mmCIF file of C-alpha atoms and ligand atoms in Angstrom:
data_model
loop_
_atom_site.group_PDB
_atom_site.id
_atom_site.type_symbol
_atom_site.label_atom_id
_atom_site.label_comp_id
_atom_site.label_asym_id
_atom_site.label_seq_id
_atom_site.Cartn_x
_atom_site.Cartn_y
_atom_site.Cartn_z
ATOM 1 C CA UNK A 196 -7.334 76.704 3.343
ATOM 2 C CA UNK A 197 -6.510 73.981 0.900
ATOM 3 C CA UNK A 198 -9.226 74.870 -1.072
ATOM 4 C CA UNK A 199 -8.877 78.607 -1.628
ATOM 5 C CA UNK A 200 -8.691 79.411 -5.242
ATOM 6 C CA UNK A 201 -7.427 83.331 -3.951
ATOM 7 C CA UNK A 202 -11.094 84.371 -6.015
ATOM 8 C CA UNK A 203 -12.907 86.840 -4.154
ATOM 9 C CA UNK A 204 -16.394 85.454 -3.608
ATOM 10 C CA UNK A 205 -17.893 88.026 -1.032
ATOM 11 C CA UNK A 206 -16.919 91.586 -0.930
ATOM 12 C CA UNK A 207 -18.499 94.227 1.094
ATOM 13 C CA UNK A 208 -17.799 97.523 -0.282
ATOM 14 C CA UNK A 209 -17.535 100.390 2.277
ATOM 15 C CA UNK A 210 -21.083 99.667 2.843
ATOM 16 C CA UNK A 211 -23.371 101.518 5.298
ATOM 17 C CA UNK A 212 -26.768 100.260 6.729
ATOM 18 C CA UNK A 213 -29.042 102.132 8.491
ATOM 19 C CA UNK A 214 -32.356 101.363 10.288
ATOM 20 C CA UNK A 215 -34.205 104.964 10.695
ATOM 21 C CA UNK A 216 -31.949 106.861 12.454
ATOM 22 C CA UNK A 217 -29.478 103.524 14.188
ATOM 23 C CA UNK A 218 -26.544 102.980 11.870
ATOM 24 C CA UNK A 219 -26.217 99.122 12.067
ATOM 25 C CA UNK A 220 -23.118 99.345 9.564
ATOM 26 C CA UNK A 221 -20.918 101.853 9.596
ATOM 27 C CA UNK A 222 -18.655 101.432 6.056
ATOM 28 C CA UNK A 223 -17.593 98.491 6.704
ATOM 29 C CA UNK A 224 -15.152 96.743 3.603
ATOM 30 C CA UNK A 225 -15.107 93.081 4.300
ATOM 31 C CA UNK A 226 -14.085 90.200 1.604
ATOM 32 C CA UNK A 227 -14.227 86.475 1.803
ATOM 33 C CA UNK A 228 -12.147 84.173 -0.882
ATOM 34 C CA UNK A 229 -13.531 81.377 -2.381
ATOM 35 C CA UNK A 230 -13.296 77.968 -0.153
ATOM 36 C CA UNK A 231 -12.456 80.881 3.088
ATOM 37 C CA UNK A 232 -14.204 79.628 6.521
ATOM 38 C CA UNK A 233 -14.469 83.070 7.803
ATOM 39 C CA UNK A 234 -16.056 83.789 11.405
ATOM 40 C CA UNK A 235 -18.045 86.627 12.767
ATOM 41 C CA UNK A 236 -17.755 87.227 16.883
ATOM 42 C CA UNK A 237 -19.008 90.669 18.360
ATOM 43 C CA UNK A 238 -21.055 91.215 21.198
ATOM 44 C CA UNK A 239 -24.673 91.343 21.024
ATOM 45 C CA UNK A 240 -26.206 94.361 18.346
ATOM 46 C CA UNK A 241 -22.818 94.183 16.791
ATOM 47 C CA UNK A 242 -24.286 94.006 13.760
ATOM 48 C CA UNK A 243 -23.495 90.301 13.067
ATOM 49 C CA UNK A 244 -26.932 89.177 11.770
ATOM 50 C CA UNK A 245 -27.266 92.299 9.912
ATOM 51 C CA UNK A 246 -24.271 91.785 7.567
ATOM 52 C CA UNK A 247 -25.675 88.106 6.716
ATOM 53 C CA UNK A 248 -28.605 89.799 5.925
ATOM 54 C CA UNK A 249 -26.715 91.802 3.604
ATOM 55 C CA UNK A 250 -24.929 88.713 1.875
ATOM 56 C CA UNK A 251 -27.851 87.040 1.339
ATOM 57 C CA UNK A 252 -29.978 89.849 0.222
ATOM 58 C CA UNK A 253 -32.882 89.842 2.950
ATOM 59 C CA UNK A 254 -31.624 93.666 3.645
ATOM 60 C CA UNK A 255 -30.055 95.638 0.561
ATOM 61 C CA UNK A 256 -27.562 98.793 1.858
ATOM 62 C CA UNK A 257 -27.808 102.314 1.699
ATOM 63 C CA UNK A 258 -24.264 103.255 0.529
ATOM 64 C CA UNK A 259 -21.394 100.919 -0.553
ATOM 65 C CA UNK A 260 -21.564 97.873 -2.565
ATOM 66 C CA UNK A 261 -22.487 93.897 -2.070
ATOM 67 C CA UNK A 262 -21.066 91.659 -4.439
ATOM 68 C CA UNK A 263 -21.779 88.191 -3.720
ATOM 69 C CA UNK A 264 -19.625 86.295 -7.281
ATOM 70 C CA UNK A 265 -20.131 89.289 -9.014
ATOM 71 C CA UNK A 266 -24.137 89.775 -8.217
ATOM 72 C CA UNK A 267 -26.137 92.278 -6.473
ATOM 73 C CA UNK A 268 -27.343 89.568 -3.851
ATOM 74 C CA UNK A 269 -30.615 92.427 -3.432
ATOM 75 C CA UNK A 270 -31.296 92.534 -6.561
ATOM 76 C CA UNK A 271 -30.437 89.122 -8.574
ATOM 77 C CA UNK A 272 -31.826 86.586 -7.175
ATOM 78 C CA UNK A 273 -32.080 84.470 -9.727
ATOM 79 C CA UNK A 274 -28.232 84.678 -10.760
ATOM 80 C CA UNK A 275 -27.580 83.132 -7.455
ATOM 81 C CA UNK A 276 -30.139 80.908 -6.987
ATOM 82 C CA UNK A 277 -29.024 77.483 -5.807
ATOM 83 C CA UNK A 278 -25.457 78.996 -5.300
ATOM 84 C CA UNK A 279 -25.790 79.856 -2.067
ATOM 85 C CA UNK A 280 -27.468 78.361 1.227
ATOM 86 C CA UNK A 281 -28.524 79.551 4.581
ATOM 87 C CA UNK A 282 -29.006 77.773 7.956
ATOM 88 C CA UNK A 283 -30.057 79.741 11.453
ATOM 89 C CA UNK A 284 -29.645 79.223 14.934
ATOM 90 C CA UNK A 285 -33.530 78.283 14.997
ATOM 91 C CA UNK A 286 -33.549 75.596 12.743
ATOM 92 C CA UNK A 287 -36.558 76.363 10.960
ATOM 93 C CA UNK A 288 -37.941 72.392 10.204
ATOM 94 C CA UNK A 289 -41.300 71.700 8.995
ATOM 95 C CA UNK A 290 -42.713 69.532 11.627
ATOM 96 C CA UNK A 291 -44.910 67.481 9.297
ATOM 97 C CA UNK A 292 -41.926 66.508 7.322
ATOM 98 C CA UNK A 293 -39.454 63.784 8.617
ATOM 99 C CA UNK A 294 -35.900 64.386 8.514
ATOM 100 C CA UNK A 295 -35.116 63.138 5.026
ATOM 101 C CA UNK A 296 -38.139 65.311 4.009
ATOM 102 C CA UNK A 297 -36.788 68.375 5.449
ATOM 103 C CA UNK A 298 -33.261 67.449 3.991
ATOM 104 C CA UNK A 299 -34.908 67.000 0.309
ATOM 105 C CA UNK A 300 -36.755 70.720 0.415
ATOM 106 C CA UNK A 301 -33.967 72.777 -0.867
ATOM 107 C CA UNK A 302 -33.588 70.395 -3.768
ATOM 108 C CA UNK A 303 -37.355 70.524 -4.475
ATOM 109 C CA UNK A 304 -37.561 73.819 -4.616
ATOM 110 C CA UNK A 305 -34.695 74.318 -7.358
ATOM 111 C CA UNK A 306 -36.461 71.499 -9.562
ATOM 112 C CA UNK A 307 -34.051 68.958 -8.582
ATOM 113 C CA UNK A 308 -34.294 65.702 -11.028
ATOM 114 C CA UNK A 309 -36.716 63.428 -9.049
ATOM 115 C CA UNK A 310 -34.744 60.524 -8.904
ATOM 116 C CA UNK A 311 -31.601 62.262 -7.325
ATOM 117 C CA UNK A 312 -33.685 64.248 -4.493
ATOM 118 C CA UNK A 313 -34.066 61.047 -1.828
ATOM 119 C CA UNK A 314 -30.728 59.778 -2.440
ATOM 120 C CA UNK A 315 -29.078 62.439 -1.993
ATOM 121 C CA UNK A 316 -30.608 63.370 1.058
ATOM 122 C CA UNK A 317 -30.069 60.104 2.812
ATOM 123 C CA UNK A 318 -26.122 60.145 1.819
ATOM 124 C CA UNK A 319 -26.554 63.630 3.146
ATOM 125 C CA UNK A 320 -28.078 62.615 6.125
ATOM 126 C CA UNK A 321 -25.235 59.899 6.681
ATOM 127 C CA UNK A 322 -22.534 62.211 6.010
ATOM 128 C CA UNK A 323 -24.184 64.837 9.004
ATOM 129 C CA UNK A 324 -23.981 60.955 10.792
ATOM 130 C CA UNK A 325 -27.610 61.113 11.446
ATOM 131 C CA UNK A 326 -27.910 57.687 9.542
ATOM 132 C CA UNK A 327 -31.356 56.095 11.019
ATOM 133 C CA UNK A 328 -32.804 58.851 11.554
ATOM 134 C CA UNK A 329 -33.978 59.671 7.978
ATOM 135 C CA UNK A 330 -38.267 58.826 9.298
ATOM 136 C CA UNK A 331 -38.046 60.691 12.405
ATOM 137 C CA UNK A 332 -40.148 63.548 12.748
ATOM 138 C CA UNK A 333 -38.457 66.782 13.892
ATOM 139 C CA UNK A 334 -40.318 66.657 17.763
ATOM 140 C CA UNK A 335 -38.675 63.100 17.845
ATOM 141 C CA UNK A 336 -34.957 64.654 16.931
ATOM 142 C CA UNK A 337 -32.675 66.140 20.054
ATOM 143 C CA UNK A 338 -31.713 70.115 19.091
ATOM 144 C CA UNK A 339 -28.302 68.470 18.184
ATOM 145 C CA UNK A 340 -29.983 65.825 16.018
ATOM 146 C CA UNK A 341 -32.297 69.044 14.513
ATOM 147 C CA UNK A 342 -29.084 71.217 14.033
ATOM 148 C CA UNK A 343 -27.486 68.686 11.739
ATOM 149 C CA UNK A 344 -30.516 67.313 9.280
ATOM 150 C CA UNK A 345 -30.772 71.618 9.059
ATOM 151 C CA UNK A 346 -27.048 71.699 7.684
ATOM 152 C CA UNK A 347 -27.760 68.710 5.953
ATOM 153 C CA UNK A 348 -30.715 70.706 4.056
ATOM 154 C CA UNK A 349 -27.926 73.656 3.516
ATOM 155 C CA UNK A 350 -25.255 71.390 2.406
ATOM 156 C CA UNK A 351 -27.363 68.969 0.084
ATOM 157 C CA UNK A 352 -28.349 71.624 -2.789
ATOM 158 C CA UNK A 353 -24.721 71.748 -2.853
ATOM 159 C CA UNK A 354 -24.528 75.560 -2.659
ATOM 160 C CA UNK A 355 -21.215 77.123 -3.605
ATOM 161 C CA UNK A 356 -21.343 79.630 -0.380
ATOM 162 C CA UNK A 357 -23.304 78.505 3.074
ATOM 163 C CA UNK A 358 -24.350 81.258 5.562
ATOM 164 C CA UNK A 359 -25.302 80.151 9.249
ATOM 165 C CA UNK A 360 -26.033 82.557 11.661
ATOM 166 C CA UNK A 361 -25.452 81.501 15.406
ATOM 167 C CA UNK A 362 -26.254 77.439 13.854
ATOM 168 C CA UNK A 363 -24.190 75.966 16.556
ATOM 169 C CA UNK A 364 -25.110 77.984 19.740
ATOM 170 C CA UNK A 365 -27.969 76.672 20.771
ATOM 171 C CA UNK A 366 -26.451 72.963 21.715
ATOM 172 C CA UNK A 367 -24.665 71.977 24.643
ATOM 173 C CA UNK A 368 -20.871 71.987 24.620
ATOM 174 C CA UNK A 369 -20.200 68.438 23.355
ATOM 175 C CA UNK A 370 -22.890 68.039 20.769
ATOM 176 C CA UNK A 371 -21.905 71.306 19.663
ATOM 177 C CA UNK A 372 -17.992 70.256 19.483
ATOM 178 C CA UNK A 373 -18.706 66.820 17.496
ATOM 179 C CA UNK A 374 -21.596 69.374 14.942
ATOM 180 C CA UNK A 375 -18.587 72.028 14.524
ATOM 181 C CA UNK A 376 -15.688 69.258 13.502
ATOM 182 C CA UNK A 377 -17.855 67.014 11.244
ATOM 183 C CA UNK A 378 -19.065 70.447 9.555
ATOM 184 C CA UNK A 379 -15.480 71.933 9.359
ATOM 185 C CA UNK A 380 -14.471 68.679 7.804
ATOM 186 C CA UNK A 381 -17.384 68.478 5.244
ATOM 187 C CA UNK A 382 -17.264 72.313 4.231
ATOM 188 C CA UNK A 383 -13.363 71.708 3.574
ATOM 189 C CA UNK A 384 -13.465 68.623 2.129
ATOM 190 C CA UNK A 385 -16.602 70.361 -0.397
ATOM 191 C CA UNK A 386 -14.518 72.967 -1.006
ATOM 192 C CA UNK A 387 -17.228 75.265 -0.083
ATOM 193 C CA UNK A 388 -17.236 79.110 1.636
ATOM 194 C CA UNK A 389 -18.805 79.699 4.622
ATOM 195 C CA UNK A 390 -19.508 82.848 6.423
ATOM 196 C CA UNK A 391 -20.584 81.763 10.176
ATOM 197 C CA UNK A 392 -21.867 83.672 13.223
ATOM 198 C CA UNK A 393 -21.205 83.112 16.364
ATOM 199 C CA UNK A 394 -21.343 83.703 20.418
ATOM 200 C CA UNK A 395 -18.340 81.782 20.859
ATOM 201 C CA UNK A 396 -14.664 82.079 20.690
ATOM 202 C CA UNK A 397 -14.079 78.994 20.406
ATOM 203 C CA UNK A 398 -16.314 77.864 17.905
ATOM 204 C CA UNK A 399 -14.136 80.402 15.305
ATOM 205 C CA UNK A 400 -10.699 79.395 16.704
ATOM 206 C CA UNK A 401 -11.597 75.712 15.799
ATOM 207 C CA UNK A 402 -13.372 76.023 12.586
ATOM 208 C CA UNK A 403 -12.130 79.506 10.894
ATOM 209 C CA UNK A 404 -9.530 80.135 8.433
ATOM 210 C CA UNK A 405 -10.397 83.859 8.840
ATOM 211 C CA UNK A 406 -12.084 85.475 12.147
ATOM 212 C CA UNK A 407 -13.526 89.036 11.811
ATOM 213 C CA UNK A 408 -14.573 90.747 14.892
ATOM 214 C CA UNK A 409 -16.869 93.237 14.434
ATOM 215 C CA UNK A 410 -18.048 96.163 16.929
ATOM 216 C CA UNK A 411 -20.923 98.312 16.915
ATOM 217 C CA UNK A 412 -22.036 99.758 14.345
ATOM 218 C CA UNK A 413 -20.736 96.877 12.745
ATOM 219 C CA UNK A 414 -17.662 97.814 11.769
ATOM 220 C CA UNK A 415 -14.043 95.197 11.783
ATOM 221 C CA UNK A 416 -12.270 95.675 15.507
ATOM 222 C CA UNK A 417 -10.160 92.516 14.969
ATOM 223 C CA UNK A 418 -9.000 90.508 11.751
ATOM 224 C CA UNK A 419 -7.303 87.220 12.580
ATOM 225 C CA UNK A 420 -5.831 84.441 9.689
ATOM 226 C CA UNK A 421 -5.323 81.344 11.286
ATOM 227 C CA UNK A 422 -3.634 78.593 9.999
ATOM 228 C CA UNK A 423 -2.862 74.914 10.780
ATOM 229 C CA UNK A 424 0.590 75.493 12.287
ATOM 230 C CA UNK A 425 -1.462 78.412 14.449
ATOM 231 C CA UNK A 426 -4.007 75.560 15.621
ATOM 232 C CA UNK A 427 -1.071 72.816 16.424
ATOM 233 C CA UNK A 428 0.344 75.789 18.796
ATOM 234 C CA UNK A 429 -1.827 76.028 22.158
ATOM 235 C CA UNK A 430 0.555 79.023 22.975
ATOM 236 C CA UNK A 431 -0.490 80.937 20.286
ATOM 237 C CA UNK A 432 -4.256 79.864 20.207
ATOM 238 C CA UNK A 433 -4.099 80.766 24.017
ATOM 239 C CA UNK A 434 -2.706 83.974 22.954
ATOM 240 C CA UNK A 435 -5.457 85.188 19.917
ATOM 241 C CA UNK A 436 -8.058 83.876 22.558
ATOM 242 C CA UNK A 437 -7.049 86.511 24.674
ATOM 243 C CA UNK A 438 -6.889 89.285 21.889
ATOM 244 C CA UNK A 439 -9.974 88.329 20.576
ATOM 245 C CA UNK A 440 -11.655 88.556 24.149
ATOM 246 C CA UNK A 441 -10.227 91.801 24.561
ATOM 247 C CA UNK A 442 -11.632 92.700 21.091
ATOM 248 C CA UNK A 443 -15.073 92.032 21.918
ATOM 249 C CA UNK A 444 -14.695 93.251 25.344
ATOM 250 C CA UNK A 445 -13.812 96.515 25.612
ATOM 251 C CA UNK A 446 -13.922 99.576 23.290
ATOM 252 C CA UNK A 447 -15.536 103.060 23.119
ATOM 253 C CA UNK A 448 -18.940 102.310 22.479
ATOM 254 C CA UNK A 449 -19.163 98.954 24.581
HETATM 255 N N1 ATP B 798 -34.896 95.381 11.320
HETATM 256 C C1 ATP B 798 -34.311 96.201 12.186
HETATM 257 N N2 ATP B 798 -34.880 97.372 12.525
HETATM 258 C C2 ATP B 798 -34.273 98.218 13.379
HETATM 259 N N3 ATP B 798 -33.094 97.997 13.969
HETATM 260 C C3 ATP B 798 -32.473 96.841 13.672
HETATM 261 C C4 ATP B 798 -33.053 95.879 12.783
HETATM 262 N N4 ATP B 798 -32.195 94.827 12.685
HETATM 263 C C5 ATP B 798 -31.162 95.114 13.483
HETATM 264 N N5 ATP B 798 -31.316 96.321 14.086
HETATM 265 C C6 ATP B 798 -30.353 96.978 14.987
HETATM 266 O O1 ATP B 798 -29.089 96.961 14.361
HETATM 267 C C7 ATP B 798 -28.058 96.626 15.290
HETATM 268 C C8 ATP B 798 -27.355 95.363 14.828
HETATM 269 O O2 ATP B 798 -28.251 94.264 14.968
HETATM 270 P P1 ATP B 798 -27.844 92.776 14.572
HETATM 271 O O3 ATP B 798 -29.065 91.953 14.679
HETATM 272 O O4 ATP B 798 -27.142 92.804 13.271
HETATM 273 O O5 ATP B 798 -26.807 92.424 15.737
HETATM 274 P P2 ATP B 798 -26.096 91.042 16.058
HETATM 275 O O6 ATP B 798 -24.631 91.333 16.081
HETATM 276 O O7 ATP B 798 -26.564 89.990 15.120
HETATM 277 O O8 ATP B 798 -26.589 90.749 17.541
HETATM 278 P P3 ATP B 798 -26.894 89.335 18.259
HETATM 279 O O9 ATP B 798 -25.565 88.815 18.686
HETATM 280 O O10 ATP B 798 -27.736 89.723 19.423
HETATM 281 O O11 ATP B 798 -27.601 88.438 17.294
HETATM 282 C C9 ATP B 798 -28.751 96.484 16.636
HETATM 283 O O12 ATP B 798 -28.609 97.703 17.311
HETATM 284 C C10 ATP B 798 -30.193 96.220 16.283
HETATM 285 O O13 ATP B 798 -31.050 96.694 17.272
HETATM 286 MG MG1 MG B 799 -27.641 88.161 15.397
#
């Protein structure tokens, strides 16, 4: 939280997506301040993925309004260009490329000057701690190792907003624990917003400043702030575990 300015970066408006006849989002109003960590947990088809899509512009809505600093993420591109990056639970590495390759894409691809592309991405790389590894190929990395030169790539274009959708769900419970703090750390530290995705509770209690959880047809169920005093008191995180498991539990059209 220390880096929230209190300006609204995201805001969905009342905003309804359909796909044929399956409402996916049902006017759902949703904002995120600048510098906000802000969580998404729902159970599977909650419509999770779907409102990413709508923030970054891969799906554009059918009523309502997405305002992602002040753009139409749908419709101008170019005004946010560079401003914001994505990473997904598949990692999506070229294979041909080694890690600091992969890392220095993003930056190619906005015209970043030549001479800051490689060392950025190797202090990037060093800051993910995957220092060594800039030559390795992506079959030679672990899915950990993968995970992290991918947020690496997000992070290194220096985006104001990153959105990851389920990026730390495919590791196993440590390597996913160590990924979650460094990132947490970095993203405050940055001063960045993220929006993240996720299967587990966890994940959000530990890294969120804001957790939303959303129900099918993607709509808010549950909206918990959580704050450092909230995290120092295993009590209370006990306690929001709970609600939040209830939250994604149970319901009318679970
Ligand atoms: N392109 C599409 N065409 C048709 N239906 C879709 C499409 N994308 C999503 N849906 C439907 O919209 C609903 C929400 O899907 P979404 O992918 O957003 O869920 P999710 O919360 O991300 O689920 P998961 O946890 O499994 O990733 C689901 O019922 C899904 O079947
Ligand atoms: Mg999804």
């Amino acid at each position: 939280m220390a880096n929230m300015t209190g300006a609204t970066l995201l805001e969905l408006d009342n905003v309804t997506k359909r796909f044929g006849e399956h409402v996916a989002v049902d006017h759902l109003t949703m904002n995120v301040q600048q510098g906000e960590i802000v969580a998404l947990l729902g159970r599977t088809g909650a419509g999770k993925s779907t409102v990413m899509g709508l923030l970054m512009g891969s799906i554009s809505c059918d009523e309502g309004g997405v305002r992602v600093a002040g753009h139409d993420p749908s419709r101008d591109f170019q005004a946010l260009r560079g401003k914001m990056s994505v990473s997904f639970q598949t990692d999506r590495l070229l294979p041909w490329r080694s890690a600091v390759e992969n890392v220095e894409l993003g930056m190619q691809i906005l015209n970043f000057p030549k001479d800051k592309i490689r060392p950025t991405a190797v202090e990037w790389l060093r800051r993910v701690n995957l220092n060594g590894a800039e030559d390795k190929y992506v079959h030679e990395l672990s899915g950990g190792m993968r995970q992290r030169v991918s947020l690496a790539r997000a992070l290194a274009v220096d985006p104001e907003l990153l959105l990851l959708d389920e990026s730390f769900s495919q590791l196993d419970h440590v390597t996913s624990q160590v990924l979650r703090r460094d990132f947490a750390q970095i993203v405050r530290e940055y001063g960045k917003t993220c929006v993240f995705v996720t299967h587990r509770i966890d994940d959000a209690l530990e890294m969120a400043d804001r957790i939303f959880v959303l129900a099918a047809p993607a709509r808010v169920k549950l909206e918990i702030v959580l704050n450092a005093a909230d995290r120092a008191n295993p009590a209370r995180m006990a306690g929001i575990h709970e609600e939040i498991a209830a939250a994604i539990g149970a319901g009318p059209d679970e």
